[in-house]
Coordinates of C-alpha atoms in Angstrom, one line a residue:
Chain A
M1 CA -13.5 54.5 4.7
S2 CA -14.9 51.7 6.9
D3 CA -16.7 48.7 5.4
T4 CA -20.4 49.2 6.0
S5 CA -21.7 46.4 3.9
H6 CA -22.7 44.3 6.9
Y7 CA -24.8 47.1 8.3
P8 CA -28.6 46.8 7.8
V9 CA -30.1 48.7 4.8
W10 CA -31.7 51.3 6.9
E11 CA -28.3 52.5 8.1
R12 CA -26.5 52.1 4.9
D13 CA -29.0 53.5 2.5
P14 CA -31.9 55.3 4.3
V15 CA -34.6 57.0 2.2
L16 CA -35.9 58.8 5.3
T17 CA -34.0 59.9 8.4
V18 CA -35.9 61.2 11.4
E19 CA -33.5 62.8 13.9
H20 CA -34.4 64.0 17.4
L21 CA -38.0 64.5 16.5
T22 CA -40.0 66.1 19.4
M23 CA -43.6 67.1 19.2
R24 CA -45.2 68.9 22.2
F25 CA -48.9 69.8 22.5
G26 CA -48.8 72.3 25.3
G27 CA -47.5 70.3 28.2
L28 CA -48.0 67.0 26.6
V29 CA -45.0 65.5 24.9
A30 CA -46.4 63.2 22.2
V31 CA -43.1 62.3 20.7
N32 CA -39.8 62.7 22.6
D33 CA -36.4 62.9 20.9
L34 CA -37.2 60.1 18.4
S35 CA -34.6 59.1 15.8
F36 CA -34.9 56.3 13.3
N37 CA -34.2 55.5 9.6
V38 CA -36.4 54.0 6.9
G39 CA -34.3 51.9 4.5
R40 CA -34.6 52.3 0.8
G41 CA -36.8 49.7 -0.8
E42 CA -37.7 48.2 2.6
I43 CA -40.9 47.8 4.6
T44 CA -40.5 49.5 8.0
A45 CA -43.2 49.1 10.6
L46 CA -43.8 51.6 13.4
I47 CA -45.5 49.8 16.3
G48 CA -46.4 50.5 19.8
P49 CA -49.3 50.5 22.3
N50 CA -52.2 52.9 21.7
G51 CA -51.3 56.5 22.3
A52 CA -47.6 55.9 21.8
G53 CA -47.3 58.7 19.3
K54 CA -47.2 56.7 16.0
T55 CA -49.7 58.8 14.1
T56 CA -48.0 62.0 15.4
V57 CA -44.8 60.8 13.8
F58 CA -46.7 60.3 10.5
N59 CA -48.3 63.7 10.8
C60 CA -44.9 65.3 11.2
V61 CA -43.5 63.4 8.3
T62 CA -46.4 64.4 6.0
G63 CA -46.5 68.0 6.9
F64 CA -49.7 68.0 9.0
Y65 CA -47.8 69.1 12.1
K66 CA -44.7 71.2 12.3
P67 CA -42.4 69.4 14.8
T68 CA -41.4 71.3 17.9
E69 CA -37.9 70.1 17.4
G70 CA -36.0 67.8 15.1
R71 CA -35.1 67.2 11.5
I72 CA -36.7 64.9 8.9
V73 CA -34.6 64.3 5.9
M74 CA -36.0 62.6 2.7
R75 CA -33.5 61.4 0.1
H76 CA -34.0 60.8 -3.6
G77 CA -31.3 58.8 -5.3
K78 CA -27.8 58.7 -3.9
A79 CA -27.9 62.2 -2.4
G80 CA -27.5 62.8 1.3
K81 CA -23.9 63.0 2.5
A82 CA -23.8 64.4 6.0
D83 CA -22.1 67.6 4.8
D84 CA -24.8 68.3 2.2
I85 CA -27.6 67.8 4.8
A86 CA -25.8 70.1 7.3
A87 CA -25.4 72.7 4.5
L88 CA -29.1 72.5 3.6
T89 CA -30.1 72.8 7.2
R90 CA -28.0 75.9 7.7
G91 CA -29.1 77.4 4.4
G92 CA -32.8 77.6 5.5
R93 CA -34.1 76.2 2.2
Q94 CA -36.5 73.3 1.9
S95 CA -34.7 71.2 -0.6
A96 CA -31.4 70.8 -2.5
T97 CA -31.0 69.0 -5.8
S98 CA -27.6 67.7 -7.0
A99 CA -26.4 65.3 -9.7
D100 CA -26.8 62.4 -7.3
G101 CA -30.4 63.1 -6.4
A102 CA -32.3 65.4 -4.2
L103 CA -32.6 66.1 -0.5
F104 CA -35.7 67.4 1.3
L105 CA -36.2 68.7 4.8
L106 CA -39.8 67.6 5.4
E107 CA -40.2 69.6 8.6
R108 CA -40.0 72.8 6.5
M109 CA -42.5 71.7 3.9
T110 CA -46.3 71.8 3.9
D111 CA -49.3 70.4 2.2
F112 CA -49.0 69.7 -1.6
R113 CA -45.2 70.1 -1.7
I114 CA -44.7 67.0 0.4
S115 CA -46.3 64.9 -2.3
H116 CA -45.4 67.0 -5.3
H117 CA -41.7 67.5 -4.6
A118 CA -40.6 65.2 -1.8
K119 CA -42.7 62.3 -3.2
V120 CA -44.1 61.2 0.1
A121 CA -47.6 59.7 0.0
R122 CA -49.8 58.6 2.9
T123 CA -53.1 57.0 3.8
F124 CA -55.1 57.5 7.0
Q125 CA -56.5 55.3 9.7
N126 CA -60.0 56.4 8.6
I127 CA -60.4 56.0 4.9
R128 CA -60.3 59.3 3.0
L129 CA -61.3 58.5 -0.5
F130 CA -63.2 61.1 -2.6
G131 CA -66.4 59.2 -2.1
G132 CA -68.4 61.2 -4.6
M133 CA -65.9 60.6 -7.4
T134 CA -65.6 57.3 -9.3
T135 CA -62.9 54.8 -8.5
L136 CA -61.1 55.7 -11.7
E137 CA -61.3 59.4 -11.0
N138 CA -59.8 58.9 -7.6
L139 CA -56.7 57.5 -9.3
L140 CA -56.6 60.2 -11.9
V141 CA -56.7 63.0 -9.3
A142 CA -53.5 61.6 -7.8
Q143 CA -51.8 62.1 -11.2
H144 CA -52.8 65.7 -11.3
N145 CA -49.3 67.2 -11.3
R146 CA -47.9 65.2 -14.1
L147 CA -50.9 66.0 -16.2
M148 CA -50.6 69.7 -15.3
V149 CA -47.0 69.9 -16.4
A150 CA -47.8 67.9 -19.6
S151 CA -50.7 70.3 -20.4
G152 CA -48.3 73.3 -20.1
F153 CA -50.4 74.5 -17.2
T154 CA -53.8 74.1 -18.9
I155 CA -52.9 75.8 -22.2
G156 CA -52.0 72.6 -24.0
G157 CA -55.0 70.9 -22.4
I158 CA -57.4 73.4 -23.9
F159 CA -56.1 72.9 -27.4
N160 CA -55.6 69.2 -26.8
L161 CA -52.0 69.1 -28.0
P162 CA -50.4 65.7 -28.8
G163 CA -48.1 65.9 -25.8
Y164 CA -51.0 66.4 -23.5
R165 CA -53.0 63.7 -25.2
R166 CA -50.2 61.2 -24.7
A167 CA -49.8 62.2 -21.0
R168 CA -53.6 61.7 -20.6
E169 CA -53.5 58.3 -22.1
A170 CA -50.5 57.4 -20.0
A171 CA -52.3 58.5 -16.9
M172 CA -55.4 56.5 -17.8
E173 CA -53.2 53.4 -18.5
K174 CA -51.5 53.8 -15.2
A175 CA -54.8 54.1 -13.3
I176 CA -56.2 51.1 -15.1
G177 CA -53.1 49.1 -14.3
W178 CA -53.5 49.8 -10.6
L179 CA -57.2 49.0 -10.8
R180 CA -56.3 45.7 -12.2
Q181 CA -53.6 45.2 -9.6
V182 CA -56.2 45.7 -6.7
N183 CA -58.9 43.8 -8.5
L184 CA -61.2 46.7 -8.9
L185 CA -61.2 47.1 -12.7
H186 CA -64.9 46.0 -12.9
R187 CA -65.9 48.8 -10.6
A188 CA -63.9 51.6 -12.3
D189 CA -67.0 53.8 -12.9
D190 CA -68.7 53.3 -9.5
P191 CA -68.5 56.0 -6.9
A192 CA -65.7 55.1 -4.5
A193 CA -68.1 55.4 -1.5
D194 CA -70.0 52.4 -2.8
L195 CA -67.1 50.0 -2.5
P196 CA -66.8 47.5 0.4
Y197 CA -64.4 48.5 3.2
G198 CA -61.6 46.2 2.2
D199 CA -61.7 47.4 -1.4
Q200 CA -61.7 51.0 -0.3
R201 CA -58.5 50.3 1.7
R202 CA -56.8 48.8 -1.3
L203 CA -58.0 51.6 -3.6
E204 CA -56.6 54.1 -1.2
I205 CA -53.2 52.5 -1.4
A206 CA -53.4 52.4 -5.2
R207 CA -54.3 56.1 -5.2
A208 CA -51.3 56.9 -3.1
M209 CA -49.1 54.9 -5.5
C210 CA -50.4 56.9 -8.4
T211 CA -48.5 59.9 -7.1
D212 CA -45.3 57.9 -7.8
P213 CA -44.1 58.2 -4.2
H214 CA -40.6 57.3 -3.1
L215 CA -41.9 56.7 0.4
L216 CA -45.4 55.4 1.1
C217 CA -46.7 55.9 4.6
L218 CA -49.6 53.7 5.6
D219 CA -51.5 54.4 8.8
E220 CA -53.0 51.0 10.0
P221 CA -53.7 49.6 6.5
A222 CA -55.0 46.3 8.0
A223 CA -57.4 47.9 10.5
G224 CA -60.9 46.3 10.2
L225 CA -59.9 43.8 7.5
N226 CA -60.9 40.2 7.7
P227 CA -58.1 37.5 7.4
R228 CA -58.6 37.1 3.7
E229 CA -58.4 40.8 3.1
S230 CA -55.3 41.0 5.3
A231 CA -53.6 38.4 3.2
E232 CA -54.5 40.4 0.0
L233 CA -53.1 43.5 1.6
N234 CA -49.8 41.6 2.4
D235 CA -49.6 40.6 -1.3
L236 CA -50.2 44.1 -2.4
L237 CA -47.5 45.5 -0.2
H238 CA -45.1 42.9 -1.3
Y239 CA -45.9 43.7 -4.9
I240 CA -45.3 47.4 -4.3
R241 CA -41.9 46.7 -2.8
R242 CA -40.9 44.2 -5.4
E243 CA -42.2 45.9 -8.6
C244 CA -42.2 49.6 -7.8
G245 CA -39.2 49.8 -5.5
T246 CA -41.2 52.1 -3.2
S247 CA -40.1 52.2 0.4
I248 CA -42.9 51.7 2.9
L249 CA -43.4 53.0 6.4
L250 CA -46.4 51.6 8.1
I251 CA -48.2 51.8 11.5
E252 CA -50.0 48.6 12.3
H253 CA -51.5 46.8 15.2
D254 CA -52.0 43.5 13.5
M255 CA -48.9 41.6 14.6
G256 CA -49.5 38.9 11.9
V257 CA -49.1 41.5 9.2
V258 CA -46.2 43.3 10.9
M259 CA -44.1 40.3 11.6
E260 CA -44.7 38.8 8.2
I261 CA -43.9 41.7 6.0
S262 CA -41.6 44.0 7.9
D263 CA -37.9 44.2 7.2
H264 CA -37.4 46.6 10.0
I265 CA -39.5 47.4 13.1
V266 CA -39.4 50.5 15.3
V267 CA -41.2 50.3 18.6
L268 CA -42.6 53.4 20.4
D269 CA -44.0 53.7 23.9
Y270 CA -45.1 57.0 25.4
G271 CA -43.4 58.9 22.6
V272 CA -40.0 57.3 23.1
K273 CA -38.3 54.7 21.0
I274 CA -37.8 51.5 23.0
S275 CA -36.6 49.1 20.3
D276 CA -35.4 49.2 16.8
G277 CA -34.3 46.3 14.6
T278 CA -35.5 43.3 12.6
A279 CA -38.7 41.5 13.4
F280 CA -36.7 38.8 15.2
E281 CA -34.7 41.2 17.3
V282 CA -37.7 43.2 18.3
R283 CA -40.0 40.4 19.4
N284 CA -37.3 39.1 21.7
D285 CA -36.6 42.5 23.2
P286 CA -37.7 42.4 26.8
S287 CA -38.6 46.1 26.8
V288 CA -41.0 45.5 24.0
I289 CA -42.7 42.6 25.7
A290 CA -42.9 44.6 28.9
A291 CA -44.4 47.6 27.1
Y292 CA -47.1 45.4 25.5
L293 CA -47.7 43.1 28.5
G294 CA -47.4 45.8 31.1
V295 CA -49.4 48.5 29.5
E296 CA -52.2 47.1 27.4
D297 CA -54.3 44.2 28.6
T298 CA -55.8 43.8 25.2
E299 CA -52.4 43.2 23.6
V300 CA -51.4 40.4 26.0
E301 CA -52.9 37.6 23.9
Q302 CA -51.3 38.9 20.8
V303 CA -47.8 39.0 22.3
E304 CA -48.2 35.6 23.8
A305 CA -49.3 34.2 20.5
V306 CA -46.4 35.7 18.8
L307 CA -44.0 34.3 21.4
E308 CA -45.6 30.9 21.2
A309 CA -45.3 30.8 17.4
E310 CA -41.7 31.8 17.9
V311 CA -41.1 28.9 20.3
Q312 CA -42.8 26.4 17.9
A313 CA -40.9 27.6 14.9
Chain B
M1 CA -101.4 80.9 -24.7
E2 CA -99.4 83.5 -26.7
Y3 CA -99.0 85.6 -23.6
F4 CA -97.7 82.5 -21.8
L5 CA -95.2 81.8 -24.5
Q6 CA -94.0 85.4 -24.4
Q7 CA -93.5 85.3 -20.7
L8 CA -91.7 82.0 -21.0
I9 CA -89.2 83.6 -23.4
N10 CA -88.7 86.6 -21.1
G11 CA -88.4 84.4 -18.1
L12 CA -85.7 82.1 -19.7
T13 CA -83.7 85.2 -20.6
L14 CA -83.8 86.6 -17.1
G15 CA -83.2 83.1 -15.6
S16 CA -80.1 82.7 -17.8
I17 CA -78.5 85.8 -16.3
Y18 CA -79.3 84.6 -12.8
G19 CA -78.0 81.2 -13.6
L20 CA -74.6 82.5 -14.8
I21 CA -74.2 84.5 -11.6
A22 CA -75.4 81.6 -9.4
I23 CA -72.7 79.3 -10.7
G24 CA -70.1 81.5 -9.1
Y25 CA -71.9 81.3 -5.7
T26 CA -72.3 77.6 -5.9
M27 CA -68.8 76.8 -7.0
V28 CA -67.2 78.9 -4.3
Y29 CA -69.5 77.4 -1.7
G30 CA -68.7 74.0 -2.9
I31 CA -65.0 74.4 -2.6
I32 CA -64.6 76.4 0.6
G33 CA -68.0 76.1 2.2
M34 CA -68.6 79.8 2.3
I35 CA -70.7 82.4 0.5
N36 CA -68.8 84.9 -1.5
F37 CA -70.7 88.0 -0.7
A38 CA -68.6 90.1 -3.1
H39 CA -69.7 88.0 -6.0
G40 CA -72.7 90.2 -6.9
D41 CA -70.4 93.2 -7.0
I42 CA -68.0 91.4 -9.3
F43 CA -71.0 91.1 -11.6
M44 CA -71.5 94.8 -11.3
V45 CA -67.9 95.6 -12.0
G46 CA -68.0 93.3 -15.0
S47 CA -70.9 95.2 -16.4
F48 CA -69.3 98.5 -15.9
I49 CA -66.1 97.4 -17.6
A50 CA -68.3 96.2 -20.5
M51 CA -70.0 99.5 -20.7
M52 CA -66.7 101.4 -20.7
M53 CA -65.4 99.2 -23.5
I54 CA -68.6 99.7 -25.5
V55 CA -68.4 103.4 -25.2
A56 CA -64.7 103.4 -26.0
L57 CA -65.2 101.3 -29.1
G58 CA -68.1 103.6 -30.1
L59 CA -70.5 100.7 -30.7
T60 CA -74.0 101.6 -31.8
A61 CA -76.9 99.8 -33.3
S62 CA -76.0 101.2 -36.8
A63 CA -73.1 98.9 -37.2
G64 CA -73.7 95.6 -39.0
L65 CA -74.7 92.6 -36.9
A66 CA -71.7 90.5 -37.8
F67 CA -69.3 93.3 -36.9
L68 CA -71.3 94.0 -33.8
L69 CA -71.1 90.4 -32.5
L70 CA -67.4 90.3 -33.2
A71 CA -66.9 93.6 -31.2
L72 CA -69.1 92.3 -28.4
V73 CA -67.0 89.2 -28.1
L74 CA -64.0 91.4 -27.7
V75 CA -65.8 93.4 -25.0
L76 CA -66.8 90.2 -23.4
I77 CA -63.2 88.9 -23.2
V78 CA -61.9 92.2 -21.8
A79 CA -64.7 92.2 -19.2
M80 CA -64.0 88.6 -18.3
V81 CA -60.3 89.2 -17.9
F82 CA -60.8 92.3 -15.6
A83 CA -63.5 90.6 -13.6
S84 CA -61.3 87.6 -13.1
V85 CA -58.6 89.8 -11.8
W86 CA -61.1 91.2 -9.3
G87 CA -62.3 87.8 -8.4
W88 CA -58.7 86.6 -7.8
T89 CA -58.0 89.8 -5.7
V90 CA -61.1 89.2 -3.6
E91 CA -59.9 85.7 -2.8
R92 CA -56.4 86.8 -2.2
L93 CA -57.3 89.6 0.2
A94 CA -60.5 88.5 1.8
Y95 CA -60.3 84.7 2.0
R96 CA -56.8 83.3 1.8
P97 CA -55.3 85.2 4.7
L98 CA -58.2 84.1 6.9
R99 CA -58.2 80.4 5.9
G100 CA -57.9 78.5 9.1
S101 CA -59.2 81.3 11.2
F102 CA -62.6 81.1 12.7
R103 CA -65.4 80.4 10.3
L104 CA -67.3 83.6 10.2
A105 CA -64.2 85.9 9.6
P106 CA -64.1 85.5 5.9
L107 CA -67.8 86.3 5.6
I108 CA -67.2 89.6 7.2
T109 CA -64.2 90.4 5.0
A110 CA -66.2 89.4 2.0
I111 CA -69.0 91.8 2.9
G112 CA -66.2 94.4 3.4
M113 CA -65.0 93.7 -0.2
S114 CA -68.5 94.1 -1.4
I115 CA -68.8 97.5 0.2
V116 CA -65.4 98.5 -1.1
L117 CA -66.3 97.5 -4.7
Q118 CA -69.6 99.3 -4.6
N119 CA -68.1 102.5 -3.2
F120 CA -65.1 102.3 -5.5
V121 CA -67.4 102.2 -8.5
Q122 CA -69.7 104.9 -7.0
V123 CA -66.8 107.3 -6.5
T124 CA -65.1 106.7 -9.8
Q125 CA -68.1 106.3 -12.0
G126 CA -70.7 108.5 -10.2
A127 CA -73.8 107.4 -8.4
R128 CA -76.2 108.1 -11.2
V129 CA -77.6 105.4 -13.4
K130 CA -75.8 104.9 -16.6
P131 CA -78.0 104.4 -19.6
L132 CA -76.8 102.7 -22.8
P133 CA -78.9 102.9 -26.0
P134 CA -79.8 99.5 -27.3
I135 CA -77.0 98.1 -29.4
V136 CA -78.3 94.7 -30.4
T137 CA -81.7 95.4 -32.0
G138 CA -84.2 93.5 -34.1
G139 CA -85.9 90.2 -33.5
F140 CA -88.3 87.7 -34.8
T141 CA -92.0 87.4 -34.6
L142 CA -92.9 83.9 -33.7
V143 CA -96.6 84.3 -33.7
T144 CA -98.3 87.2 -35.4
G145 CA -101.2 88.3 -33.4
V146 CA -104.3 90.1 -34.4
N147 CA -103.8 93.8 -34.7
G148 CA -100.6 93.6 -32.8
H149 CA -102.3 91.9 -29.9
N150 CA -101.1 88.5 -28.6
A151 CA -98.0 88.6 -30.7
V152 CA -95.0 86.5 -29.5
Q153 CA -91.7 88.0 -30.2
I154 CA -88.1 87.0 -29.4
S155 CA -85.5 89.7 -29.8
T156 CA -82.0 89.1 -31.1
M157 CA -80.7 90.0 -27.7
Q158 CA -82.8 87.3 -26.0
I159 CA -81.5 84.7 -28.5
V160 CA -77.9 85.9 -27.9
I161 CA -78.4 85.6 -24.1
I162 CA -80.0 82.2 -24.1
V163 CA -77.6 80.7 -26.6
T164 CA -74.5 82.1 -24.9
T165 CA -75.7 80.8 -21.6
F166 CA -76.5 77.4 -23.0
L167 CA -73.1 77.2 -24.6
L168 CA -71.2 78.4 -21.5
M169 CA -73.1 76.1 -19.2
T170 CA -72.4 73.1 -21.4
G171 CA -68.8 73.9 -21.7
F172 CA -68.6 74.5 -18.0
S173 CA -70.2 71.2 -17.1
L174 CA -67.7 69.4 -19.4
L175 CA -64.8 71.3 -17.8
I176 CA -65.9 70.2 -14.3
S177 CA -66.7 66.6 -15.2
K178 CA -64.0 65.7 -17.7
T179 CA -60.9 67.7 -17.2
R180 CA -57.9 67.6 -14.9
L181 CA -58.8 71.0 -13.4
G182 CA -62.4 69.9 -12.8
R183 CA -61.3 66.7 -11.1
S184 CA -59.0 68.6 -8.8
Q185 CA -61.8 71.0 -8.0
R186 CA -64.1 68.2 -7.1
A187 CA -61.3 66.6 -5.0
C188 CA -60.7 69.8 -3.1
E189 CA -64.4 70.1 -2.6
Q190 CA -64.6 66.7 -0.9
D191 CA -61.4 66.7 1.1
S192 CA -59.0 69.5 0.6
K193 CA -56.4 68.1 3.0
M194 CA -56.3 64.8 1.2
A195 CA -56.2 66.5 -2.1
A196 CA -53.1 68.4 -1.0
L197 CA -51.5 65.1 0.2
L198 CA -52.0 63.8 -3.4
G199 CA -50.1 66.8 -4.7
V200 CA -53.0 69.1 -5.7
N201 CA -52.2 72.7 -5.0
V202 CA -55.3 73.6 -3.1
D203 CA -54.7 77.3 -2.9
R204 CA -54.3 77.6 -6.6
T205 CA -57.4 75.5 -7.2
I206 CA -59.5 77.8 -4.9
S207 CA -58.1 80.9 -6.7
L208 CA -59.1 79.4 -10.1
T209 CA -62.6 78.7 -8.8
F210 CA -63.0 82.4 -7.9
V211 CA -61.6 83.4 -11.2
M212 CA -63.9 81.1 -13.1
G213 CA -66.9 82.3 -11.1
A214 CA -65.9 85.9 -11.7
A215 CA -65.5 85.4 -15.5
L216 CA -69.0 84.0 -15.7
A217 CA -70.3 86.9 -13.6
A218 CA -68.8 89.2 -16.2
V219 CA -70.6 87.5 -19.0
A220 CA -73.8 88.0 -17.0
G221 CA -72.8 91.6 -16.5
L222 CA -72.5 92.3 -20.2
M223 CA -75.8 90.5 -20.9
F224 CA -77.6 92.5 -18.2
L225 CA -76.2 95.7 -19.6
L226 CA -77.2 94.9 -23.1
Y227 CA -80.6 93.6 -22.1
Y228 CA -81.7 96.3 -19.7
G229 CA -79.6 99.2 -21.0
V230 CA -79.3 100.7 -17.5
I231 CA -76.7 100.0 -14.9
D232 CA -75.6 101.6 -11.6
F233 CA -73.2 100.8 -8.9
Y234 CA -75.9 99.1 -6.9
I235 CA -77.1 96.4 -9.3
G236 CA -74.8 93.8 -7.9
F237 CA -76.8 93.7 -4.7
L238 CA -80.2 92.6 -5.9
A239 CA -78.9 90.5 -8.7
G240 CA -76.5 88.9 -6.3
V241 CA -79.2 88.1 -3.8
K242 CA -81.4 86.7 -6.5
A243 CA -78.6 84.5 -7.9
F244 CA -77.7 83.4 -4.4
T245 CA -81.4 82.5 -3.9
A246 CA -81.2 80.6 -7.2
A247 CA -78.1 78.7 -6.0
V248 CA -79.8 77.7 -2.7
L249 CA -83.0 76.8 -4.5
G250 CA -81.1 74.4 -6.9
G251 CA -79.1 73.0 -4.0
I252 CA -76.0 75.0 -3.2
G253 CA -72.8 73.3 -4.2
S254 CA -74.5 71.6 -7.2
L255 CA -73.6 73.0 -10.6
P256 CA -76.7 71.8 -12.5
G257 CA -78.7 73.0 -9.4
A258 CA -77.4 76.5 -9.9
M259 CA -78.4 76.5 -13.5
L260 CA -81.9 75.1 -12.8
G261 CA -82.3 77.4 -9.8
G262 CA -81.4 80.4 -12.0
L263 CA -83.9 79.5 -14.6
L264 CA -86.7 78.8 -12.1
I265 CA -86.2 82.1 -10.3
G266 CA -86.2 83.9 -13.6
L267 CA -89.4 82.2 -14.6
I268 CA -91.2 82.7 -11.3
E269 CA -90.4 86.4 -11.3
T270 CA -91.5 86.9 -14.9
F271 CA -94.7 84.9 -14.6
W272 CA -95.6 86.6 -11.4
S273 CA -95.1 90.0 -12.9
G274 CA -97.0 88.9 -16.0
Y275 CA -100.0 87.4 -14.3
F276 CA -100.2 89.1 -10.9
S277 CA -98.3 92.1 -10.0
V278 CA -94.9 93.5 -10.8
E279 CA -94.5 94.9 -7.2
Y280 CA -94.5 91.6 -5.5
K281 CA -92.3 89.6 -7.9
D282 CA -89.4 89.5 -5.4
V283 CA -91.8 88.4 -2.7
A284 CA -92.9 85.6 -5.0
A285 CA -89.4 84.5 -5.8
F286 CA -88.3 84.4 -2.2
S287 CA -91.5 82.8 -1.0
I288 CA -91.0 79.9 -3.4
L289 CA -87.5 79.6 -2.0
V290 CA -88.8 79.4 1.6
I291 CA -91.4 76.8 0.6
V292 CA -88.8 74.6 -1.2
L293 CA -86.4 74.8 1.6
I294 CA -89.0 73.8 4.1
F295 CA -89.7 70.6 2.2
M296 CA -86.3 70.0 0.6
P297 CA -83.7 71.5 2.9
S298 CA -80.8 70.7 0.6
G299 CA -82.5 72.3 -2.4
L300 CA -83.8 70.7 -5.6
L301 CA -80.6 68.9 -6.8
G302 CA -78.4 69.2 -3.7
R303 CA -77.2 66.0 -2.1
P304 CA -78.8 65.6 1.3
E305 CA -76.2 65.5 4.1
V306 CA -76.1 62.0 5.6
E307 CA -74.3 61.7 8.8
K308 CA -72.8 58.3 9.5
V309 CA -73.1 57.2 13.1

């Protein structure tokens, strides 16, 4: 057995492994033979110019699209030896549970199972809160499954058995804890649609966290935020990684956010991975600079600013 | 004045029945954005099952009121269970396989289910009307008129209908607003994809919505049977159209709207028949609907659709 301790976390202990992912829409290849890992307990950023295929990757991971080719493995606990994954892939099942943990092949799973069993949560570029429900209710919906099990599939709930009552109180406590964390406790009973934009973003992340995810996928969480709100978002993501141990995969255009919080950055361009490494490695990678400078005029300033900051530092 | 009171009581009774059916329309519309055209026929099936149970149990008016009420609760539960199974089946056969296909397809299959149910009952039960002698009899005289004129009476059956409806609607509102199930229903209603991503089993939630609507329709079926004493395989059509009208009038997708709409349609019909002519009561009800929709397109309690630009 070779010593792997000097390898980065995403190679030693990945929570998510994407292998040879390809997604075609008719003749258009949105993602082409993409492979990368998300390290357990790390913040991984997926960046790239507009139209690079980042959101397509998210849609494949969260079951919105069925990939044309490729395998997406989600690991809970220590499970995930190569043999086990190969056996599961051959077996045609969606998941395998062992003493070490559990394995899930996300490309075989759809809608609620992704969240319920594989414990992957996501947010969207455009906010998708339940606008007509209160802030608190939004967080309670996310705890639906735990409550359903506790209520013995409604029967215990009807008779209000002690077990269900305890679960309900725990759910309420958790929701309130998250409201406090995102500074929205005073708006608990307001409709979610009435909150300001930045608050809605944070609430959406809190709601995703209420599903107890092992992996949290955030699609442009900083889009449309002002600098102060961006800073609050950074704090929230740091808190999530520190206190909850949840691994985070995010798409982001705001390089300030990306460079500050990411442990690991994967760069896509035209559906192909062009760079993969730490923030330091990626921003010195000539192909990344070329992709940004050569393709998108609007990104020029950003890359220059990043490079300049690098020189000064 | 006495005449007005009497019509009010009659109207509330009829409106309660419409309201119970309307809830099924409005809930299904809320969650999948489609009208369940087979819902009226679920109501009809519920009322036939109730009749079979009553005949099988040999219930007549001669039994004591307490025993009778107990037996009717049993009849009600059986009718609700069977109707729920039918509601579930309709969703399973006519809606779920077509989810994601083009929008009008489920409407056609739902109309198909409606025809199937009507013909099934017609073939198995016969096309003739089925009479049932009154079971719940008696009542109270609220105002004693002169020589039997201008008396205001409320029958035991009317009390049973109004009270049951009131209890069910209260319970139902609580279920939707306070419980886990209600929360997941409202979540699916607003954004079913997002609800699924949060771990809510959308298919099961939709099935439960159909089941709950069907159970309430069965309650209405039993009430209708006991109140009018005559049913046939075709009652689902008109009652369904009226209840649908009630749901639209109140604002389709809104639960209190369905209840309010049901009561209003019941009252309009009764007052029109009482003061003008029985023949044109349906015209009156539908005309009011048209007028309300012209001035309030989203119904009385419906949320207006605001499109953000």
